[in-house]
Short mmCIF file of C-alpha atoms (C1' of nucleotides) in Angstrom, two decimals:
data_model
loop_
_atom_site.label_atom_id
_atom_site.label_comp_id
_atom_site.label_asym_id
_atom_site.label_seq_id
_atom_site.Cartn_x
_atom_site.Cartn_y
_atom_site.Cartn_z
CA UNK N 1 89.34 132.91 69.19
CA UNK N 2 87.68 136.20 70.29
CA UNK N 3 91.01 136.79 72.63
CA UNK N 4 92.64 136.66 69.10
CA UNK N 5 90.37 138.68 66.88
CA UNK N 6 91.40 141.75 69.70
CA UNK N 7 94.69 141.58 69.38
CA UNK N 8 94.17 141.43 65.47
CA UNK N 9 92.23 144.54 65.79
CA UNK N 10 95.15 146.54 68.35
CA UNK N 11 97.69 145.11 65.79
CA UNK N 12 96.37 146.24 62.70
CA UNK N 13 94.85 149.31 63.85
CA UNK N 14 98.26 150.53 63.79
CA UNK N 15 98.84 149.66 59.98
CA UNK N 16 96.12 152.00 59.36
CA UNK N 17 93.90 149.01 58.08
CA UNK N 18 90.59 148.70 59.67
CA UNK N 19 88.88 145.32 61.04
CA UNK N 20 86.57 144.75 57.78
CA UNK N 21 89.74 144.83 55.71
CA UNK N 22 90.67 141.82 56.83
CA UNK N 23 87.61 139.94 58.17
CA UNK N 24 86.16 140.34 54.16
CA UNK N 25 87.18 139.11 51.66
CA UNK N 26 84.57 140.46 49.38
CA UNK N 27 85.76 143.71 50.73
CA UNK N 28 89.15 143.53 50.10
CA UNK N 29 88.44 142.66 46.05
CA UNK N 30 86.61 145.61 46.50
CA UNK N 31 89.31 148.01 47.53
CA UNK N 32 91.71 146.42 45.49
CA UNK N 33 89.52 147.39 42.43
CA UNK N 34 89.13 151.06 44.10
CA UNK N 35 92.94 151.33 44.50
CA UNK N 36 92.54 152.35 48.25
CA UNK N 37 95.24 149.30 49.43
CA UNK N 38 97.93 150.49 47.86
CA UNK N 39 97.31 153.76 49.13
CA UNK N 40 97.73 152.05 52.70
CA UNK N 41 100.33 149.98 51.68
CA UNK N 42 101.82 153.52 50.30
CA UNK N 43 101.04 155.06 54.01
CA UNK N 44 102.52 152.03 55.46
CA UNK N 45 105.98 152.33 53.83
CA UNK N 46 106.20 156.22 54.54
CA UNK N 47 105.93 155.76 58.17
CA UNK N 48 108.23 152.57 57.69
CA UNK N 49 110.67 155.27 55.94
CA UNK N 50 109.73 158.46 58.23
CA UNK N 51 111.52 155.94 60.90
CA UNK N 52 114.53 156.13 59.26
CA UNK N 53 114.35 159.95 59.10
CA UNK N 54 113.85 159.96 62.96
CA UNK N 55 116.44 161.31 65.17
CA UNK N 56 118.27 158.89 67.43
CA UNK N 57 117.28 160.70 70.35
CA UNK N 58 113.33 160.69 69.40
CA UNK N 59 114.25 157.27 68.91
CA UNK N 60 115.53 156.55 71.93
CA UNK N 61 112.26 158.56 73.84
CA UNK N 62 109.86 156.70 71.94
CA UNK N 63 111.47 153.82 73.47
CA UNK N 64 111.60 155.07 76.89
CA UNK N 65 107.63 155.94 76.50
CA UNK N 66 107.06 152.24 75.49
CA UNK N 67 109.45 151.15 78.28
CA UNK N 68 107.91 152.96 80.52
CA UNK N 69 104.25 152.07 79.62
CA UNK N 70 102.09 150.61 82.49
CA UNK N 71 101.11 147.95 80.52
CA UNK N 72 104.00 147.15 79.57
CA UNK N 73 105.49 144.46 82.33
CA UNK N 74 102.02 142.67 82.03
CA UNK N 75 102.19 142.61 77.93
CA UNK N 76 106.09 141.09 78.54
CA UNK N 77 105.35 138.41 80.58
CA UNK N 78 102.16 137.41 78.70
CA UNK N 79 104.68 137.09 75.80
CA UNK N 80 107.30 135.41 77.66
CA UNK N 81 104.95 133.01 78.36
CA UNK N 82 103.27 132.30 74.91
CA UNK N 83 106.59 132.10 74.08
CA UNK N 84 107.61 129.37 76.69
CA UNK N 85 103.97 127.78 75.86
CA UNK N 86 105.32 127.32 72.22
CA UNK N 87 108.56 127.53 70.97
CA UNK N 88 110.06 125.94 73.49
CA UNK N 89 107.34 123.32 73.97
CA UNK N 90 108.10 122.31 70.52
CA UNK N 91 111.92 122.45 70.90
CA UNK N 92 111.67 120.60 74.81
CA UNK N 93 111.50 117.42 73.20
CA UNK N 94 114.79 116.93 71.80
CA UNK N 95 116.40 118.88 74.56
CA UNK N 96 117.01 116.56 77.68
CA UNK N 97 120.21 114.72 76.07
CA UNK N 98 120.90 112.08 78.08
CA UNK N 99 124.90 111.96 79.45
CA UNK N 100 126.51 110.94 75.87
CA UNK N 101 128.48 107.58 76.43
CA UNK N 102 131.09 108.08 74.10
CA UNK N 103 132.24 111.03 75.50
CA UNK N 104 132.04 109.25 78.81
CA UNK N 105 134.11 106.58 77.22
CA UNK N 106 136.67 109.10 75.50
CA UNK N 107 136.52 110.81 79.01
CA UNK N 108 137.72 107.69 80.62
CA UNK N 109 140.16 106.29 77.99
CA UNK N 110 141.78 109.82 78.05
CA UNK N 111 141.83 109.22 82.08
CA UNK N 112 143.47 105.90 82.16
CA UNK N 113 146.07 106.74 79.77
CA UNK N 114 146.97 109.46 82.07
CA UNK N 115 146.09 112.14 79.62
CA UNK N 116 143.37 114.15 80.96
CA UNK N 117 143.73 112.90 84.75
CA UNK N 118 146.65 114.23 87.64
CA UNK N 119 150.21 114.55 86.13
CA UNK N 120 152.02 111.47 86.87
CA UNK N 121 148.99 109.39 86.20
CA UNK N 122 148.20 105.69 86.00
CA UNK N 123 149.35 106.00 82.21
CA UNK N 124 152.76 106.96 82.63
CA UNK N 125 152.84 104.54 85.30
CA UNK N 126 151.88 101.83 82.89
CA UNK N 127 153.88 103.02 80.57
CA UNK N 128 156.46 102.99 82.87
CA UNK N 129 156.43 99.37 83.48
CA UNK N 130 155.47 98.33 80.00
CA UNK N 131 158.92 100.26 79.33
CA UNK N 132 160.68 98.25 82.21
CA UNK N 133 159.26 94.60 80.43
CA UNK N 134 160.71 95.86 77.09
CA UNK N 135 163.68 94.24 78.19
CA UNK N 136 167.22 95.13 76.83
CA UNK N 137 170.01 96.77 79.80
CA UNK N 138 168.30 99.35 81.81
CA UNK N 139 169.85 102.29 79.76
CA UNK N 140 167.91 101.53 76.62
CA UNK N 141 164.65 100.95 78.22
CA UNK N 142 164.90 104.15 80.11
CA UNK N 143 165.83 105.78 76.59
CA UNK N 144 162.55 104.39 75.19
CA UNK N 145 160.28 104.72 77.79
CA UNK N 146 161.63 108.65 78.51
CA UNK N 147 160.89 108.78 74.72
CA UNK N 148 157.30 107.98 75.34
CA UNK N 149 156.77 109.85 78.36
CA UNK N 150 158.06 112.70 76.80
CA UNK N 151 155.38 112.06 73.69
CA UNK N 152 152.69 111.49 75.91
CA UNK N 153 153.41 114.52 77.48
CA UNK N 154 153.44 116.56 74.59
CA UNK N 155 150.15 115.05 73.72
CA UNK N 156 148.75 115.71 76.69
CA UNK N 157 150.13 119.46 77.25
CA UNK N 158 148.39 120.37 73.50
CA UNK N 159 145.60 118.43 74.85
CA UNK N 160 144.96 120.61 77.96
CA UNK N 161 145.64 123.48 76.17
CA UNK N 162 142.96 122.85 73.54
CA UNK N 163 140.63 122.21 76.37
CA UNK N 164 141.65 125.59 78.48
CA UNK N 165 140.87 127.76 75.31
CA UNK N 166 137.74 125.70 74.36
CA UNK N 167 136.79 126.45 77.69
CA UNK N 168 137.80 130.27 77.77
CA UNK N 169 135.96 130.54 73.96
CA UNK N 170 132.76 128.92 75.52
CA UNK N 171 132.59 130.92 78.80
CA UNK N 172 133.51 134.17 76.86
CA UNK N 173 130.44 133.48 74.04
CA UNK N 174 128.04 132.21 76.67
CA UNK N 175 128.56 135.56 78.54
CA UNK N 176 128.38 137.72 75.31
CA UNK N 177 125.69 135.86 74.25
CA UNK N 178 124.18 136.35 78.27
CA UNK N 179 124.60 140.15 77.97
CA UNK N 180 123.46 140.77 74.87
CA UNK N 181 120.18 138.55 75.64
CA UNK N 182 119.64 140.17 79.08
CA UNK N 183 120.21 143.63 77.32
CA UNK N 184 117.67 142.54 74.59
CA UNK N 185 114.95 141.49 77.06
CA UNK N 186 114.54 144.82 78.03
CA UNK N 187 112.99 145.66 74.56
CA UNK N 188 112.14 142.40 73.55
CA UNK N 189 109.84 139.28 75.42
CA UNK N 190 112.75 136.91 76.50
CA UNK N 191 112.50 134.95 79.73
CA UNK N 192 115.08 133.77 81.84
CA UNK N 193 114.31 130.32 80.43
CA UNK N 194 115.07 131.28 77.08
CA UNK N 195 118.31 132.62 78.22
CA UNK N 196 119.03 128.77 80.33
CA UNK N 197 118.48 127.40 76.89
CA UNK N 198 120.18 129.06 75.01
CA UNK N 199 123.17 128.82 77.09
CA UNK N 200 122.25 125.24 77.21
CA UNK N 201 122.51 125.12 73.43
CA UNK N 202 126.18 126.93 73.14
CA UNK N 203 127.39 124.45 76.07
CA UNK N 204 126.46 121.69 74.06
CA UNK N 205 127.75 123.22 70.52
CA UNK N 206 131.11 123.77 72.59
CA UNK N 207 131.18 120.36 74.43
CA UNK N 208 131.00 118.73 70.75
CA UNK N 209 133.83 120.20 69.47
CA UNK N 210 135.32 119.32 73.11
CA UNK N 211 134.26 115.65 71.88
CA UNK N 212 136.18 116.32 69.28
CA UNK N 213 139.61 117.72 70.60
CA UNK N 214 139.31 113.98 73.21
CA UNK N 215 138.29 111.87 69.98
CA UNK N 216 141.92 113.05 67.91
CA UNK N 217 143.65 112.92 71.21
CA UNK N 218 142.77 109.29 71.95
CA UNK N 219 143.85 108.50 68.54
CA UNK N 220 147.34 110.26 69.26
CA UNK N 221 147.97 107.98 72.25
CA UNK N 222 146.52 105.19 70.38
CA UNK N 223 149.08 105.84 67.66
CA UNK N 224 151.94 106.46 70.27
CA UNK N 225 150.78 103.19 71.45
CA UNK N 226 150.66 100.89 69.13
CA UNK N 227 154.24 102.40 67.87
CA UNK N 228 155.79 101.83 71.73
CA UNK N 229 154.07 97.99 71.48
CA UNK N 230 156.00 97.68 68.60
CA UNK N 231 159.07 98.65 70.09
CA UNK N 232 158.83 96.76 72.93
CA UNK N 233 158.99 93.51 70.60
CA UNK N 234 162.53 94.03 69.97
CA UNK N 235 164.11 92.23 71.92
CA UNK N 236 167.54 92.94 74.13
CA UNK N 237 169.27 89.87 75.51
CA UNK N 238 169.82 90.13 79.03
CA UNK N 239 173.75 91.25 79.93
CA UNK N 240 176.05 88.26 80.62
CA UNK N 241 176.09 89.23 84.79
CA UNK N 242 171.94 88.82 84.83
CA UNK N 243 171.85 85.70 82.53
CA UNK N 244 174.76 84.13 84.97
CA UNK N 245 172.70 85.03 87.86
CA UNK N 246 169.69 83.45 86.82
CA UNK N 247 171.41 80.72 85.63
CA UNK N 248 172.97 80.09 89.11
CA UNK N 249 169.41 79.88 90.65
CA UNK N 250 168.29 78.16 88.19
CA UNK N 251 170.81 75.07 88.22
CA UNK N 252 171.11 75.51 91.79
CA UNK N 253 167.40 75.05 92.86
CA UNK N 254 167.27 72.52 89.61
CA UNK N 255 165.36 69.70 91.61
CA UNK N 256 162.58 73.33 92.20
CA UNK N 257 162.61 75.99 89.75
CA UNK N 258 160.04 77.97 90.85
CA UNK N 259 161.42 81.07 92.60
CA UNK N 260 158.76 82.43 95.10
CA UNK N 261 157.75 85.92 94.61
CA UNK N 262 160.45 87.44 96.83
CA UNK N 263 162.94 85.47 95.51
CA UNK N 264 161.69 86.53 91.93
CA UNK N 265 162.10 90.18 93.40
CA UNK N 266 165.60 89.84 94.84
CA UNK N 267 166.82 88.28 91.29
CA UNK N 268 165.16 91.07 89.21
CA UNK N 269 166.62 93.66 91.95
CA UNK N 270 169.88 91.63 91.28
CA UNK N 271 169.56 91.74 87.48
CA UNK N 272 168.41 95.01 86.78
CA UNK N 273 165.29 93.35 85.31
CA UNK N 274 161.76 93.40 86.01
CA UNK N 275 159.97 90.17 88.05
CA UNK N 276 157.96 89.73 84.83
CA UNK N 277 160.99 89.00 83.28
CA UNK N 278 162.31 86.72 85.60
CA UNK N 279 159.15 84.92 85.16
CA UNK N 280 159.70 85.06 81.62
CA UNK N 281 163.09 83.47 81.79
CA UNK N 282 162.02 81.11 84.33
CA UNK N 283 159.59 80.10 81.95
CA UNK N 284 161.30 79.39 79.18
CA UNK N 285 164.33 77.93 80.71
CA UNK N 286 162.18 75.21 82.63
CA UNK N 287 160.65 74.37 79.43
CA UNK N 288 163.67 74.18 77.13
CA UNK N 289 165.66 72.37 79.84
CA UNK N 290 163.00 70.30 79.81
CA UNK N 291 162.92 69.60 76.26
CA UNK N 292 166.64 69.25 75.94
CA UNK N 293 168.42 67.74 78.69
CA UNK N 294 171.05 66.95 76.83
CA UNK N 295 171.97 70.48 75.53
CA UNK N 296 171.89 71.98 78.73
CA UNK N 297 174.24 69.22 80.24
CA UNK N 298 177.27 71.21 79.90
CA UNK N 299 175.96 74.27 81.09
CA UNK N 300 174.23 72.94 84.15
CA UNK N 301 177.76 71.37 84.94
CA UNK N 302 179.36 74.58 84.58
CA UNK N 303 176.89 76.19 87.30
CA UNK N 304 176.68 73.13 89.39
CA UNK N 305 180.78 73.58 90.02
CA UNK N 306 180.23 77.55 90.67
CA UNK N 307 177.74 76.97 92.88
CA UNK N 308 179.74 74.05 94.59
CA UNK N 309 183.13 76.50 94.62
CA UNK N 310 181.02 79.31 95.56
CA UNK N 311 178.99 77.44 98.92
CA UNK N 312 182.73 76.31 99.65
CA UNK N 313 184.08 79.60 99.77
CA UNK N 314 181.10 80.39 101.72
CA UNK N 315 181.82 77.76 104.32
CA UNK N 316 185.19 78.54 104.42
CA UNK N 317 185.13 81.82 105.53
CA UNK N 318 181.94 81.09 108.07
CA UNK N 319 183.34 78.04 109.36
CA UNK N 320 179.90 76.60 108.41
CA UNK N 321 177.92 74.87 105.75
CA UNK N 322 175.53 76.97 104.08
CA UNK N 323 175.34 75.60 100.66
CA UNK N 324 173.00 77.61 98.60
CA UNK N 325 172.43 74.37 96.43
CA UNK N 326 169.60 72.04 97.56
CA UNK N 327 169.62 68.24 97.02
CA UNK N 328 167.89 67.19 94.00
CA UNK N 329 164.58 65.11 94.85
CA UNK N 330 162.87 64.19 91.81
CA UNK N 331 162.18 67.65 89.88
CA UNK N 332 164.12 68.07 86.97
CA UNK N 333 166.52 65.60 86.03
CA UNK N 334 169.85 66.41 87.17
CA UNK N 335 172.62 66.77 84.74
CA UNK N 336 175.16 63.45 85.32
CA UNK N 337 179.09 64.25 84.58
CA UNK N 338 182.37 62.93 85.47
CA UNK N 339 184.75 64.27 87.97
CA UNK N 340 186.39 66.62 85.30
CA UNK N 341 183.63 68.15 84.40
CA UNK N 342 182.77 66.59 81.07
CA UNK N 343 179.39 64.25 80.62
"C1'" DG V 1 171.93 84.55 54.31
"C1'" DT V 2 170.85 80.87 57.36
"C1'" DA V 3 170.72 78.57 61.79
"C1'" DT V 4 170.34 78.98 66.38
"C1'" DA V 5 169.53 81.44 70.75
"C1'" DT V 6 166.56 84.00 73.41
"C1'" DG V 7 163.07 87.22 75.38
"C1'" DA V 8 158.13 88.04 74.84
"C1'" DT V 9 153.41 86.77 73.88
"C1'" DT V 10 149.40 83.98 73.86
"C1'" DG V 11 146.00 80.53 74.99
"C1'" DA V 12 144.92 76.56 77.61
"C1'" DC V 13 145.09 74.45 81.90
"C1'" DT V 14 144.93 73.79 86.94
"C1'" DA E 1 147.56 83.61 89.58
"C1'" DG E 2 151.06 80.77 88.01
"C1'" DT E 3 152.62 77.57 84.72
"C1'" DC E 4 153.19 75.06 80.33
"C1'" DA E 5 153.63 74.77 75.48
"C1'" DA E 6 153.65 76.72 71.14
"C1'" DT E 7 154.85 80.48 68.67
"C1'" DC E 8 156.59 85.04 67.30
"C1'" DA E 9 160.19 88.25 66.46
"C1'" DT E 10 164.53 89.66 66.96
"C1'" DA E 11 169.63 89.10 68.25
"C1'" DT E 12 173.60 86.74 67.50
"C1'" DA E 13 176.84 83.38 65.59
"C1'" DC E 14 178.50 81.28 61.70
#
DNA sequence: GTATATGATTGACT
DNA sequence: AGTCAATCATATAC
């Protein structure tokens, strides 16, 4: 209290108002009534005014002289650290922000659809194979999936460039904003804290915009998503040359088919497909054979004589038996037909 | 336009 | 993880 009552004194000494002024009420009525305050108050503006009428240069001495004051580095820091005691005190409690989660989750999204992470990311990658399992001939996949890429990548060159001049804008103020502090604190109490803050504050103005920029982007590919998805549900049929080979396998290996994972490989390698696809087909043939013997009779005759032609051709020209077809023990029920072919 | 064929998807199961 | 069974959605044949 007394520390204060001194520094009310320095302070308005200089307003040309002495200590009873303001200690008294009583006093002050009593002025009022005399007219004396606005004679101060009339004082006060003149000087307020003569400022204006100053030179720059005696201006810029005055300055000097209070730079240069002795007291001066002690008054600073005492300031500085009123300051520190209370304005930031007050502020401190909202300031430790914890690492937000959705922009970690935006940050990771963005990363796993190869967006924000190296260029040929997991994303195109994925994309790449969700492209393959559309199905259709190769040359139509490749068109759609090239289609994608080629979105994504537009996506994700805007995105980067967003981010680059985000970043440039935030650097640029926080170094502005740096300067003109540090130049400031040489006439006014700011503390190096104050300056950590406050860069503190325009990182985390910029970083929700940057929140922003990843929030629309992720939408983009969410968009570009859901429209390849859709694409990928129209279906190709496979070209006559893969269906036959599959077929061929399929009736040949009738009493087991289940094609191991290399064998899946070296049919998708034959057909130009993917192995999910083979296991697709595999799938559905099994189960529709299954379902209708009878329908398939024909066809499994068809493939049964290929395969029979085929393994003697084989045999033929190696002078040995190396029939492709395996004997049928109790898996699927083997299609029964005459000699000529018919059931 | 309708029926059928066919590749893909999904959920349950082992 | 691989498979089955049901189902979806589209292609193709008529």
């Amino acid at each position: 209290m007394d520390d204060q009552t001194r520094m009310m004194t320095g302070l308005t000494g200089l307003g040309g108002l002495q200590q009873a002024d303001v200690g008294d009420p009583d006093s002050v009525r009593k002025q009022q009534s005399l007219g004396q305050p606005q004679q101060d108050i009339g004082d006060i503006l003149q000087q307020i005014m003569a400022i204006t009428d100053e030179s720059l240069d005696e201006a810029q001495a005055r300055k000097h002289a209070l730079n240069c004051h002795r007291m001066k580095p002690a008054l600073f820091s005492v300031l500085c650290e009123i300051k520190e005691k209370t304005v930031l005190s007050i502020r401190g409690v909202q300031e430790e922000d914890p690492p937000d989660p959705q922009i970690m989750r935006l940050d990771n999204m963005l990363l796993a659809e190869g967006v924000s992470g190296p260029e040929k990311g997991g994303g195109s990658a994925a994309a790449a194979a969700a492209a393959a399992a559309a199905g259709g001939s190769p040359t139509d996949s490749s068109i759609e999936h090239s289609d994608y890429r080629a979105k994504l990548a537009q996506i994700r060159q805007i995105y980067h460039s967003e981010l680059e001049k985000y970043e440039q804008a935030c650097s640029e103020f926080t170094n502005h904003v740096m300067n003109l502090l540090r130049e400031q604190s040489r006439t006014r109490p700011i503390s190096p804290k104050e300056i950590e803050r406050m860069v503190a504050i325009i990182h985390r103005k910029f970083s929700s915009i940057q929140m922003q920029l990843k929030q629309s982007t992720c939408e983009a590919v969410m968009i570009l998503r859901s429209r390849f998805l859709d694409a990928r549900r129209k279906r190709r049929n496979f070209n006559k040359q893969a269906t036959e080979v599959l077929n061929e396998y399929f009736y040949s290996h009738l009493s087991n088919p289940y094609p191991s994972e290399e064998a899946k490989e070296e049919l998708a390698k034959k057909c130009g497909i993917t192995v999910s696809q083979v296991s697709n087909w595999f799938g559905n043939k099994r189960i529709r054979y299954k379902k209708n013997i009878g329908k398939f009779q024909e066809e499994a005759n068809l493939y049964a004589v290929k395969t029979a032609v085929d393994a003697a051709n084989v045999s033929a020209q190696a002078s040995q038996a190396n029939s492709p077809a395996t004997p049928n023990s109790g898996g699927y029920p083997a299609p029964c037909y005459t000699p000529d072919g018919r059931l």
